[in-house]
XYZ file of C-alpha atoms in Angstrom:
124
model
C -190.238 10.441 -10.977
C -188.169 6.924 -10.293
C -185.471 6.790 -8.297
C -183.146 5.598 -11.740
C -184.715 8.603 -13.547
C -183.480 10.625 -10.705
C -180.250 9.437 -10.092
C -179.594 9.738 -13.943
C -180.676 13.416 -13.615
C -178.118 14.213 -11.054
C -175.277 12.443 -12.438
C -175.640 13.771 -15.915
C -175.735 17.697 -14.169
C -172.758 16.496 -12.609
C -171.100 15.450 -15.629
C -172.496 19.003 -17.361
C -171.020 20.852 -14.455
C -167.386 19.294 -15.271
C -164.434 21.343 -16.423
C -161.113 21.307 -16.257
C -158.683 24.143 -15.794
C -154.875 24.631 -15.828
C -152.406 27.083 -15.599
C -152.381 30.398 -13.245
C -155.295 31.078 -12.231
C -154.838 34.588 -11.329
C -154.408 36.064 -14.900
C -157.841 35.917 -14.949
C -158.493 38.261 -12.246
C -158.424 41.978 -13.278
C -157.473 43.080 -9.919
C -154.575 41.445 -9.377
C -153.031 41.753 -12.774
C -154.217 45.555 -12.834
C -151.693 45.561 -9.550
C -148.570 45.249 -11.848
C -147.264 48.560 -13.090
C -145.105 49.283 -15.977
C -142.105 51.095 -15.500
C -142.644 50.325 -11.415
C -143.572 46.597 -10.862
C -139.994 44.593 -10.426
C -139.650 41.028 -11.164
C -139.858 40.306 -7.216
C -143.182 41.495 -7.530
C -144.712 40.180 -10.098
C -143.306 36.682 -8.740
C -145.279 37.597 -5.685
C -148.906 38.592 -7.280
C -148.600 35.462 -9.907
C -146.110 32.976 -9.112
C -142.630 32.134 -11.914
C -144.064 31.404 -14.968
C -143.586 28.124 -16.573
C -141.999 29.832 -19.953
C -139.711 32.842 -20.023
C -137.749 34.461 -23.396
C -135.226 36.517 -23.970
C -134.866 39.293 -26.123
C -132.714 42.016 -27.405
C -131.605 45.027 -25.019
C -131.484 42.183 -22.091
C -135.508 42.034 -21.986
C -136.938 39.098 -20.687
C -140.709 38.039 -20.628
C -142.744 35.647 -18.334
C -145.257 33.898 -20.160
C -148.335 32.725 -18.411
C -151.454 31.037 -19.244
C -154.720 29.517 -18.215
C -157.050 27.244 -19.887
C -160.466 25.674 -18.747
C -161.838 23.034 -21.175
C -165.432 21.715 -20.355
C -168.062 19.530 -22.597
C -170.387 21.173 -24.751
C -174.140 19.650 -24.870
C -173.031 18.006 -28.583
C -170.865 15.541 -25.922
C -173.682 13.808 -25.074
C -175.489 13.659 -28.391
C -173.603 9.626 -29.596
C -174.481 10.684 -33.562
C -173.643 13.989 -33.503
C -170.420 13.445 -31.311
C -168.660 11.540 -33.541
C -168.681 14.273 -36.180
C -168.700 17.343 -34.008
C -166.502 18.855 -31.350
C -167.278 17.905 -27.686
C -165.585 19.852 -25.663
C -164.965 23.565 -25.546
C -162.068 25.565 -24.274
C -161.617 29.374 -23.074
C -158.175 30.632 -22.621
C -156.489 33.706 -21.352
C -152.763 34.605 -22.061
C -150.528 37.085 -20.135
C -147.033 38.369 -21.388
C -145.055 40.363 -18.925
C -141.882 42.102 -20.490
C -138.949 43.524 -18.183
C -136.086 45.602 -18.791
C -132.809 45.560 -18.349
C -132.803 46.962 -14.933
C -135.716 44.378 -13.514
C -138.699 46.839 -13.806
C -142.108 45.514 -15.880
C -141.340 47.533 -19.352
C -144.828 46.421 -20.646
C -148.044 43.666 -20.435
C -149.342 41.640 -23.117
C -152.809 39.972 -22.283
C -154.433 38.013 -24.927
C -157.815 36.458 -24.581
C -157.961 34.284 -27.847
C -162.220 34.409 -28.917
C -164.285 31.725 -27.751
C -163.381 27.906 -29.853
C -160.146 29.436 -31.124
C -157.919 26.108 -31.613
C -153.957 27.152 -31.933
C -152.561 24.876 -35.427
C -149.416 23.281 -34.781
């Protein structure tokens, strides 16, 4: 094998091996959100296991929910196939969702997780 043929092969593994996440991260660890407990948990401490969220609404009977999220996009094999590229999608995306509902009095009233299936795209 030639050096260039070698130095292609690790740089194109390195460019297979690329993704990029955002959000909180630790929504997707069972563990930790399997440490929140409805009708226990206070807001204090779910702040403490996963951070403030970014979003929060409000809704009737003083509720309030936390939204989090976390997404990880990374290329597909089509994303380095020119042809097929142009016509095809080249990247693909997991996400997780996690809706954390409190009561009036601070406690967690109830947990929302959603884990949209694999290429899901949200419209709008």
């Amino acid at each position: 094998m030639t050096a260039g043929l070698k130095l292609l092969t690790v740089l194109t593994l390195l460019v297979v091996s690329a993704c990029v996440s955002t959000g909180t991260k630790a929504i997707t660890d069972a563990g930790c959100v399997s440490q929140i407990e409805v009708g226990k948990s206070t807001q204090a401490d779910v702040a403490a296991l996963l951070g403030y969220p970014v979003t929060a609404s409000y809704g009737g009977q003083e509720e309030e929910t936390w939204h989090y999220s976390r997404i990880t996009v990374y290329p597909t094999p089509l994303a380095f196939v020119p042809v097929v590229k142009a016509v095809a999608p080249s990247l693909g995306e997991t996400s997780r969702e996690l809706a954390v509902t409190f009561s009036r009095d601070g406690t967690v009233k109830s947990l929302g997780v959603n884990q949209p299936p694999k290429g899901f795209s949200p419209s709008g």
